[in-house]
Amino acid sequence: MTAPTVAPPSRERAQRELDRLVSLAHEHLGLGVVYVAEFVGGRQVYRALAGDAPSFGLSVGGGGALDDSYCARMVAGTLPNAVPDTAREGRVRDLAVTSSARIGAYLGVPLRLPDGDVYGTLCALSHEPQPDLNVRDAKFLSLLADFMVDGLASERAASRRREMLSDLIRTRSMTVALQPIVDLHSGACVSLEALARFPTGLGSPDRVFREAEQAGLQFDLERLAVQRAVERLPSLRSDQSLAVNVSPAVAFQLMPLVSADRPLHQLVLEITEHAAVEDYAEIRQWLQPLRERGLRLAIDDAGAGYASLRHVVELRPDIIKVDRSLVAGLESDAGRRSAFTTFALLALDVGAVLIAEGVETAAELDTVVTLGADAAQGYLLGRPSTDPEDLARWTSGEPLLPVGEGSGPTP
Ligand code: G
Ligand code: MN
């Protein structure tokens, strides 16, 4: 199975929009070429072109020195926006590029970002002089520039985020917090869920994963998260499992990570259900040999989105984790209780273990016990933690819940 390449859709959309506006300028002005140049480190780099670019020596991604350029002069205010005849304009007549690219007329406006930075320029060139070129043409170009700058600014911000995410992945700047999952019959911590944590300032883990997806780095980031999580396996007891989160799109690409020749009894893959699955057969096929080696499959956040029932039916998980949105306050909410019960019955039917997620209060805990949960996870039982003392307690074998004579915790 090959890994599908994930193109960052936002970048493509931004480029299409830029191309559209540049073409519009080209059609309207009727000059030889229209282009967007970005100023980067003393150079200008062409980002979008329309018209006969080769005859002016321009290509997308190509560039030249800013020194001695028309655009640098125009932005500095030493060249007017419209130069109808370069032969009559002393400030550019003798520039090498005027003769090498045969520039007869020039029109250009700065692309000024909302924060005041100059992104670059939007320009048009013609081989012949254009005696009619005037301030109105520059105004038109300015108007188009106004339409471009927001997109350019957000694309620049996105590309900074992309670089930052690539750095993060390269330097493996991710830690793993663990959160206990407690068996409601024995009170023991039977599993620990690994949750990725990033350096402060990057926003929530959810946000970082979402941005990685937008930047086409989803696979790399999720792979790192799985690697980091699996590194924690040796600190668990042999009767405890480690649960790691993977999205369906990425799950089957992670095969090489777990293809080593060892049993997988201690590993639980939590399939997050935010996204729809396109090809269940493929995932099933990939999972089969791993499940035979002991890997267990959990459907995460069940009840939070539209896909969880289908996931359960198609993938026959070993574990169903009911989302916090159905658990919060369910002791006083008949609707939530019956939704929870639906998953409890489903779990019975498919022979899955039922875990209640996000249990914060004793009342929630009592209720999910009554409704048939086998295990629970949530702040009441332990917050996700990177503290070795917490881990020591959770792996000590001591029950985290007092257990009564019956099948559930005492009130
Ligand atoms: O999607 P998943 O269930 O894997 O997400 C787990 C997330 O839920 C983690 O970010 C964790 O910090 C958070 N979480 C865990 N327990 C609780 C809880 O009891 N209450 C709330 N509000 N969030 C929780
Ligand atoms: Mn999870």
Short mmCIF file of C-alpha atoms and ligand atoms in Angstrom, two decimals:
data_model
loop_
_atom_site.label_atom_id
_atom_site.label_comp_id
_atom_site.label_asym_id
_atom_site.label_seq_id
_atom_site.Cartn_x
_atom_site.Cartn_y
_atom_site.Cartn_z
CA MET A 1 0.00 0.00 0.00
CA THR A 2 1.38 3.38 -0.88
CA ALA A 3 0.96 6.49 1.19
CA PRO A 4 -1.33 8.95 -0.57
CA THR A 5 0.33 12.34 -0.87
CA VAL A 6 -1.61 14.99 0.94
CA ALA A 7 -1.45 18.39 -0.77
CA PRO A 8 -2.09 21.41 1.39
CA PRO A 9 -5.40 22.58 -0.04
CA SER A 10 -5.20 26.11 1.35
CA ARG A 11 -1.98 26.82 -0.54
CA GLU A 12 -3.44 25.59 -3.82
CA ARG A 13 -6.54 27.68 -3.35
CA ALA A 14 -4.51 30.79 -2.57
CA GLN A 15 -2.38 30.28 -5.69
CA ARG A 16 -5.46 29.82 -7.89
CA GLU A 17 -6.92 33.05 -6.58
CA LEU A 18 -3.68 34.91 -7.26
CA ASP A 19 -3.45 33.47 -10.78
CA ARG A 20 -7.02 34.54 -11.44
CA LEU A 21 -6.40 38.14 -10.46
CA VAL A 22 -3.14 38.32 -12.42
CA SER A 23 -4.92 36.99 -15.53
CA LEU A 24 -7.64 39.55 -15.04
CA ALA A 25 -5.04 42.33 -14.98
CA HIS A 26 -3.39 40.93 -18.08
CA GLU A 27 -6.64 40.81 -20.03
CA HIS A 28 -7.70 44.27 -18.99
CA LEU A 29 -4.38 46.05 -19.53
CA GLY A 30 -3.40 44.28 -22.74
CA LEU A 31 0.31 44.58 -21.92
CA GLY A 32 2.88 41.86 -22.59
CA VAL A 33 3.06 40.34 -19.12
CA VAL A 34 1.63 40.83 -15.63
CA TYR A 35 3.34 39.32 -12.60
CA VAL A 36 3.45 39.19 -8.82
CA ALA A 37 6.94 39.39 -7.32
CA GLU A 38 7.69 38.60 -3.70
CA PHE A 39 10.62 40.35 -2.04
CA VAL A 40 12.74 37.83 -0.17
CA GLY A 41 16.21 38.47 1.16
CA GLY A 42 17.30 41.10 -1.36
CA ARG A 43 15.73 39.27 -4.28
CA GLN A 44 12.43 39.28 -6.04
CA VAL A 45 10.82 35.92 -6.74
CA TYR A 46 7.97 35.61 -9.23
CA ARG A 47 4.90 34.01 -7.72
CA ALA A 48 2.29 34.38 -10.46
CA LEU A 49 2.47 35.29 -14.14
CA ALA A 50 0.10 35.94 -17.02
CA GLY A 51 1.04 36.68 -20.61
CA ASP A 52 4.24 36.16 -22.58
CA ALA A 53 6.51 35.65 -19.59
CA PRO A 54 9.41 33.88 -21.37
CA SER A 55 10.06 36.82 -23.71
CA PHE A 56 10.73 38.93 -20.60
CA GLY A 57 12.84 36.21 -18.99
CA LEU A 58 10.26 35.59 -16.25
CA SER A 59 9.16 32.26 -14.81
CA VAL A 60 7.24 31.21 -11.72
CA GLY A 61 9.73 30.53 -8.93
CA GLY A 62 12.47 32.38 -10.85
CA GLY A 63 13.78 35.69 -9.67
CA GLY A 64 16.45 38.33 -9.74
CA ALA A 65 18.31 40.81 -7.60
CA LEU A 66 16.23 43.62 -6.17
CA ASP A 67 19.09 46.06 -6.62
CA ASP A 68 18.83 47.76 -9.97
CA SER A 69 15.24 46.58 -10.41
CA TYR A 70 12.27 48.71 -11.49
CA CYS A 71 10.23 47.40 -8.60
CA ALA A 72 12.70 48.32 -5.86
CA ARG A 73 12.80 51.87 -7.24
CA MET A 74 9.03 52.10 -7.53
CA VAL A 75 8.52 50.89 -3.94
CA ALA A 76 11.20 53.32 -2.72
CA GLY A 77 9.31 56.11 -4.50
CA THR A 78 12.10 57.00 -6.91
CA LEU A 79 10.23 55.70 -9.94
CA PRO A 80 6.62 56.53 -10.84
CA ASN A 81 4.04 53.72 -10.92
CA ALA A 82 3.58 54.18 -14.65
CA VAL A 83 6.52 54.52 -17.07
CA PRO A 84 4.94 54.80 -20.54
CA ASP A 85 8.28 54.95 -22.37
CA THR A 86 11.46 53.67 -20.73
CA ALA A 87 13.62 55.44 -23.33
CA ARG A 88 12.36 58.76 -21.96
CA GLU A 89 12.85 57.84 -18.30
CA GLY A 90 16.43 58.54 -17.19
CA ARG A 91 16.16 56.46 -14.04
CA VAL A 92 15.67 53.20 -15.92
CA ARG A 93 16.85 53.89 -19.49
CA ASP A 94 20.37 52.65 -18.82
CA LEU A 95 19.53 49.69 -16.61
CA ALA A 96 20.88 46.41 -18.01
CA VAL A 97 17.47 44.76 -17.70
CA THR A 98 15.82 47.45 -19.86
CA SER A 99 17.76 46.26 -22.88
CA SER A 100 18.19 42.58 -21.98
CA ALA A 101 14.44 42.05 -21.41
CA ARG A 102 13.51 44.74 -23.99
CA ILE A 103 11.30 46.68 -21.59
CA GLY A 104 9.50 49.51 -23.38
CA ALA A 105 6.92 50.35 -20.69
CA TYR A 106 6.42 49.57 -17.02
CA LEU A 107 3.49 49.66 -14.62
CA GLY A 108 3.78 48.60 -11.00
CA VAL A 109 2.26 48.97 -7.53
CA PRO A 110 3.46 47.73 -4.15
CA LEU A 111 1.74 44.81 -2.42
CA ARG A 112 1.55 46.12 1.10
CA LEU A 113 0.38 43.60 3.71
CA PRO A 114 -2.16 44.60 6.38
CA ASP A 115 0.65 44.70 8.98
CA GLY A 116 2.48 47.32 6.86
CA ASP A 117 5.20 45.01 5.51
CA VAL A 118 5.84 45.11 1.78
CA TYR A 119 5.19 41.65 0.37
CA GLY A 120 6.44 42.61 -3.07
CA THR A 121 4.89 44.10 -6.17
CA LEU A 122 2.21 43.62 -8.80
CA CYS A 123 3.63 44.71 -12.16
CA ALA A 124 3.08 44.77 -15.90
CA LEU A 125 5.64 45.07 -18.68
CA SER A 126 5.47 45.70 -22.39
CA HIS A 127 8.20 45.46 -25.03
CA GLU A 128 6.80 48.51 -26.81
CA PRO A 129 6.34 51.97 -25.31
CA GLN A 130 2.72 52.57 -24.20
CA PRO A 131 2.09 56.31 -24.55
CA ASP A 132 -1.42 55.96 -23.06
CA LEU A 133 -0.25 54.34 -19.82
CA ASN A 134 -1.28 56.59 -16.95
CA VAL A 135 -2.29 57.00 -13.33
CA ARG A 136 -5.65 55.33 -13.95
CA ASP A 137 -3.93 52.12 -15.00
CA ALA A 138 -1.89 52.23 -11.80
CA LYS A 139 -5.10 52.78 -9.81
CA PHE A 140 -6.62 49.69 -11.44
CA LEU A 141 -3.57 47.65 -10.54
CA SER A 142 -3.75 49.03 -6.97
CA LEU A 143 -7.32 47.87 -6.70
CA LEU A 144 -6.33 44.34 -7.70
CA ALA A 145 -3.43 44.53 -5.24
CA ASP A 146 -5.95 45.28 -2.49
CA PHE A 147 -7.77 42.07 -3.37
CA MET A 148 -4.52 40.12 -3.22
CA VAL A 149 -2.97 41.20 0.04
CA ASP A 150 -5.26 39.41 2.49
CA GLY A 151 -4.69 36.11 0.71
CA LEU A 152 -0.95 36.73 0.54
CA ALA A 153 -0.83 37.60 4.23
CA SER A 154 -2.65 34.47 5.29
CA GLU A 155 -0.57 32.36 2.92
CA ARG A 156 2.58 33.86 4.45
CA ALA A 157 1.29 33.12 7.95
CA ALA A 158 0.39 29.58 6.88
CA SER A 159 3.82 29.05 5.40
CA ARG A 160 5.44 30.23 8.64
CA ARG A 161 3.23 27.71 10.52
CA ARG A 162 4.26 25.02 8.03
CA GLU A 163 7.94 25.72 8.63
CA MET A 164 7.36 25.70 12.34
CA LEU A 165 5.54 22.37 12.13
CA SER A 166 8.30 20.88 9.98
CA ASP A 167 10.87 22.05 12.54
CA LEU A 168 8.80 20.58 15.32
CA ILE A 169 8.62 17.23 13.53
CA ARG A 170 12.33 17.29 12.64
CA THR A 171 13.37 18.07 16.21
CA ARG A 172 10.75 15.69 17.64
CA SER A 173 9.52 18.46 19.95
CA MET A 174 6.61 16.55 21.36
CA THR A 175 6.07 15.04 24.75
CA VAL A 176 3.47 12.51 25.77
CA ALA A 177 1.04 12.94 28.62
CA LEU A 178 -0.63 9.80 29.92
CA GLN A 179 -4.15 9.54 31.28
CA PRO A 180 -5.40 6.51 33.23
CA ILE A 181 -8.31 4.35 32.13
CA VAL A 182 -9.85 2.58 35.10
CA ASP A 183 -11.63 -0.75 35.12
CA LEU A 184 -14.95 -0.27 36.92
CA HIS A 185 -15.08 -3.81 38.25
CA SER A 186 -11.61 -4.01 39.82
CA GLY A 187 -10.85 -0.30 40.18
CA ALA A 188 -7.45 -0.93 38.58
CA CYS A 189 -5.76 1.25 36.00
CA VAL A 190 -5.89 -1.12 33.06
CA SER A 191 -4.76 1.19 30.32
CA LEU A 192 -3.09 4.54 29.73
CA GLU A 193 -3.98 6.80 26.85
CA ALA A 194 -1.06 8.64 25.28
CA LEU A 195 -1.86 12.27 24.47
CA ALA A 196 0.55 14.44 22.51
CA ARG A 197 1.73 17.68 24.10
CA PHE A 198 3.59 20.45 22.29
CA PRO A 199 5.76 23.37 23.41
CA THR A 200 3.70 26.25 24.82
CA GLY A 201 2.70 28.95 22.38
CA LEU A 202 1.63 26.56 19.63
CA GLY A 203 -1.98 26.32 20.78
CA SER A 204 -3.91 23.22 21.78
CA PRO A 205 -2.82 19.78 20.56
CA ASP A 206 -6.06 19.61 18.54
CA ARG A 207 -5.11 22.80 16.78
CA VAL A 208 -1.57 21.60 16.05
CA PHE A 209 -2.91 18.36 14.52
CA ARG A 210 -5.49 20.28 12.49
CA GLU A 211 -2.86 22.65 11.12
CA ALA A 212 -0.55 19.76 10.32
CA GLU A 213 -3.37 18.24 8.30
CA GLN A 214 -3.87 21.52 6.41
CA ALA A 215 -0.14 21.75 5.78
CA GLY A 216 0.09 18.20 4.39
CA LEU A 217 2.12 17.10 7.43
CA GLN A 218 -0.56 14.99 9.08
CA PHE A 219 1.17 11.69 8.47
CA ASP A 220 4.53 12.89 9.76
CA LEU A 221 3.06 14.38 12.91
CA GLU A 222 0.87 11.38 13.70
CA ARG A 223 3.77 9.04 13.07
CA LEU A 224 5.87 11.03 15.52
CA ALA A 225 3.05 10.87 18.06
CA VAL A 226 2.80 7.09 17.72
CA GLN A 227 6.58 6.69 17.98
CA ARG A 228 6.71 8.91 21.05
CA ALA A 229 3.83 7.02 22.64
CA VAL A 230 5.30 3.59 21.96
CA GLU A 231 8.53 4.73 23.64
CA ARG A 232 6.52 4.81 26.85
CA LEU A 233 5.49 1.15 26.70
CA PRO A 234 8.37 -0.14 28.86
CA SER A 235 7.24 2.03 31.79
CA LEU A 236 3.84 0.30 31.88
CA ARG A 237 3.02 -2.89 33.73
CA SER A 238 2.72 -5.94 31.52
CA ASP A 239 -1.00 -6.18 32.38
CA GLN A 240 -1.62 -2.60 31.22
CA SER A 241 -2.17 -1.43 27.68
CA LEU A 242 -1.13 1.76 25.95
CA ALA A 243 -3.72 3.53 23.82
CA VAL A 244 -2.53 5.71 20.94
CA ASN A 245 -4.64 7.97 18.74
CA VAL A 246 -4.58 7.75 14.96
CA SER A 247 -6.88 9.13 12.32
CA PRO A 248 -8.30 6.71 9.77
CA ALA A 249 -6.50 8.39 6.88
CA VAL A 250 -3.19 7.76 8.55
CA ALA A 251 -3.84 4.48 10.36
CA PHE A 252 -2.96 2.13 7.58
CA GLN A 253 0.19 4.01 6.69
CA LEU A 254 1.59 3.35 10.12
CA MET A 255 2.13 -0.31 9.37
CA PRO A 256 5.95 -0.10 9.29
CA LEU A 257 5.92 1.23 12.85
CA VAL A 258 4.28 -1.84 14.25
CA SER A 259 5.48 -4.42 11.77
CA ALA A 260 8.31 -5.50 14.05
CA ASP A 261 8.07 -9.11 15.03
CA ARG A 262 6.74 -8.59 18.50
CA PRO A 263 3.33 -9.20 20.01
CA LEU A 264 1.02 -6.22 20.11
CA HIS A 265 -1.07 -7.23 23.10
CA GLN A 266 -0.24 -4.07 24.97
CA LEU A 267 -1.18 -1.73 22.16
CA VAL A 268 -4.61 -0.18 21.52
CA LEU A 269 -5.18 1.91 18.40
CA GLU A 270 -7.81 4.55 19.00
CA ILE A 271 -9.32 5.51 15.68
CA THR A 272 -10.54 9.06 15.96
CA GLU A 273 -13.84 9.52 14.32
CA HIS A 274 -13.74 13.14 13.18
CA ALA A 275 -13.28 12.18 9.56
CA ALA A 276 -15.31 9.84 7.43
CA VAL A 277 -13.57 6.70 6.25
CA GLU A 278 -13.58 6.19 2.51
CA ASP A 279 -12.38 2.65 2.30
CA TYR A 280 -13.20 0.43 5.25
CA ALA A 281 -12.10 -2.68 3.38
CA GLU A 282 -8.59 -1.31 3.10
CA ILE A 283 -8.37 -0.50 6.80
CA ARG A 284 -9.81 -3.89 7.75
CA GLN A 285 -7.32 -5.60 5.50
CA TRP A 286 -4.44 -3.68 7.01
CA LEU A 287 -5.61 -4.25 10.57
CA GLN A 288 -6.25 -7.97 10.26
CA PRO A 289 -2.68 -9.28 10.67
CA LEU A 290 -2.02 -6.77 13.42
CA ARG A 291 -5.13 -7.79 15.31
CA GLU A 292 -4.06 -11.39 14.97
CA ARG A 293 -0.87 -10.40 16.77
CA GLY A 294 -2.89 -8.90 19.61
CA LEU A 295 -3.44 -5.29 18.59
CA ARG A 296 -6.78 -3.99 19.86
CA LEU A 297 -8.87 -1.42 18.11
CA ALA A 298 -10.90 1.30 19.83
CA ILE A 299 -13.41 3.68 18.26
CA ASP A 300 -12.67 7.01 19.92
CA ASP A 301 -15.13 9.82 20.68
CA ALA A 302 -18.11 7.62 19.81
CA GLY A 303 -21.25 9.72 19.60
CA ALA A 304 -19.44 12.97 18.86
CA GLY A 305 -19.79 12.90 15.10
CA TYR A 306 -21.69 11.27 12.32
CA ALA A 307 -19.25 8.44 11.68
CA SER A 308 -19.04 6.48 14.89
CA LEU A 309 -21.89 4.01 14.35
CA ARG A 310 -20.58 3.18 10.91
CA HIS A 311 -17.04 2.80 12.31
CA VAL A 312 -18.36 0.35 14.90
CA VAL A 313 -20.33 -1.67 12.39
CA GLU A 314 -17.59 -1.77 9.78
CA LEU A 315 -14.54 -2.21 11.96
CA ARG A 316 -15.84 -4.39 14.79
CA PRO A 317 -13.71 -2.71 17.45
CA ASP A 318 -12.54 -4.33 20.66
CA ILE A 319 -13.32 -1.13 22.52
CA ILE A 320 -15.89 1.66 22.17
CA LYS A 321 -15.07 4.94 23.90
CA VAL A 322 -18.16 7.07 24.42
CA ASP A 323 -17.42 10.76 23.94
CA ARG A 324 -17.48 13.21 26.80
CA SER A 325 -20.33 15.12 25.13
CA LEU A 326 -22.65 12.21 25.98
CA VAL A 327 -21.21 11.70 29.47
CA ALA A 328 -21.24 15.28 30.77
CA GLY A 329 -24.18 15.65 33.14
CA LEU A 330 -25.87 12.44 31.95
CA GLU A 331 -27.17 11.71 35.47
CA SER A 332 -29.77 14.42 34.97
CA ASP A 333 -30.31 14.12 31.22
CA ALA A 334 -32.50 11.31 29.90
CA GLY A 335 -31.45 11.94 26.28
CA ARG A 336 -27.78 11.52 27.06
CA ARG A 337 -28.50 8.43 29.12
CA SER A 338 -30.36 6.75 26.29
CA ALA A 339 -27.65 7.71 23.78
CA PHE A 340 -25.10 6.22 26.15
CA THR A 341 -27.23 3.11 26.49
CA THR A 342 -27.33 2.75 22.71
CA PHE A 343 -23.55 2.43 22.70
CA ALA A 344 -23.68 0.08 25.70
CA LEU A 345 -26.04 -2.24 23.77
CA LEU A 346 -23.95 -1.96 20.65
CA ALA A 347 -20.85 -2.86 22.67
CA LEU A 348 -22.64 -5.94 24.04
CA ASP A 349 -23.70 -6.95 20.53
CA VAL A 350 -20.26 -6.71 18.99
CA GLY A 351 -18.47 -7.97 22.09
CA ALA A 352 -16.63 -4.72 22.72
CA VAL A 353 -15.52 -3.17 25.99
CA LEU A 354 -17.30 0.11 26.73
CA ILE A 355 -15.31 3.04 28.11
CA ALA A 356 -16.92 6.27 29.31
CA GLU A 357 -14.72 9.25 28.44
CA GLY A 358 -14.48 12.58 30.23
CA VAL A 359 -15.92 11.49 33.57
CA GLU A 360 -15.55 14.51 35.84
CA THR A 361 -17.99 13.89 38.70
CA ALA A 362 -18.97 11.06 41.02
CA ALA A 363 -22.57 11.33 39.75
CA GLU A 364 -21.40 10.78 36.17
CA LEU A 365 -19.31 7.82 37.30
CA ASP A 366 -22.21 6.20 39.18
CA THR A 367 -24.50 6.65 36.22
CA VAL A 368 -22.15 5.17 33.62
CA VAL A 369 -21.58 2.19 35.94
CA THR A 370 -25.35 1.69 36.13
CA LEU A 371 -25.68 1.99 32.36
CA GLY A 372 -23.11 -0.71 31.75
CA ALA A 373 -19.73 0.94 31.21
CA ASP A 374 -16.80 -1.42 31.77
CA ALA A 375 -14.19 1.28 32.28
CA ALA A 376 -13.92 5.03 32.64
CA GLN A 377 -11.49 7.82 31.91
CA GLY A 378 -11.65 11.45 32.97
CA TYR A 379 -10.49 14.17 35.31
CA LEU A 380 -12.23 12.47 38.25
CA LEU A 381 -9.91 9.50 37.88
CA GLY A 382 -6.81 11.31 36.71
CA ARG A 383 -5.87 14.19 34.44
CA PRO A 384 -3.47 13.66 31.56
CA SER A 385 -0.06 14.04 33.16
CA THR A 386 3.65 14.04 32.40
CA ASP A 387 4.55 13.84 36.09
CA PRO A 388 6.59 10.70 36.96
CA GLU A 389 4.84 10.54 40.35
CA ASP A 390 1.46 10.18 38.66
CA LEU A 391 2.83 7.49 36.38
CA ALA A 392 4.32 5.66 39.38
CA ARG A 393 0.92 5.64 41.06
CA TRP A 394 -0.91 4.52 37.93
CA THR A 395 1.52 1.66 37.33
CA SER A 396 1.74 0.55 40.98
CA GLY A 397 -1.06 -1.95 40.67
CA GLU A 398 -3.04 -0.23 43.45
CA PRO A 399 -6.70 0.35 42.56
CA LEU A 400 -7.49 3.94 41.63
CA LEU A 401 -11.09 3.45 42.70
CA PRO A 402 -12.41 1.91 45.90
CA VAL A 403 -14.26 -1.24 44.92
CA GLY A 404 -17.31 -2.56 46.72
CA GLU A 405 -18.76 -6.04 47.11
CA GLY A 406 -20.79 -5.71 43.96
CA SER A 407 -19.68 -5.10 40.44
CA GLY A 408 -19.12 -1.37 40.65
CA PRO A 409 -17.48 1.23 42.83
CA THR A 410 -19.13 2.08 46.17
CA PRO A 411 -20.88 5.42 46.14
O1 G B 1 -10.38 12.59 21.53
P1 G B 1 -9.82 12.03 22.83
O2 G B 1 -10.85 11.36 23.66
O3 G B 1 -8.61 11.18 22.58
O4 G B 1 -9.36 13.32 23.60
C1 G B 1 -8.84 13.28 24.85
C2 G B 1 -8.80 14.73 25.28
O5 G B 1 -9.78 14.96 26.26
C3 G B 1 -7.48 15.08 25.87
O6 G B 1 -7.04 16.29 25.29
C4 G B 1 -7.75 15.27 27.34
O7 G B 1 -6.95 16.30 27.86
C5 G B 1 -9.22 15.61 27.38
N1 G B 1 -9.87 15.07 28.58
C6 G B 1 -9.59 13.94 29.21
N2 G B 1 -10.39 13.74 30.28
C7 G B 1 -11.21 14.80 30.34
C8 G B 1 -12.29 15.21 31.22
O8 G B 1 -12.63 14.54 32.20
N3 G B 1 -12.91 16.37 30.92
C9 G B 1 -12.57 17.14 29.86
N4 G B 1 -13.24 18.27 29.64
N5 G B 1 -11.57 16.80 29.00
C10 G B 1 -10.90 15.65 29.23
MN MN B 2 -8.48 9.13 22.39
#
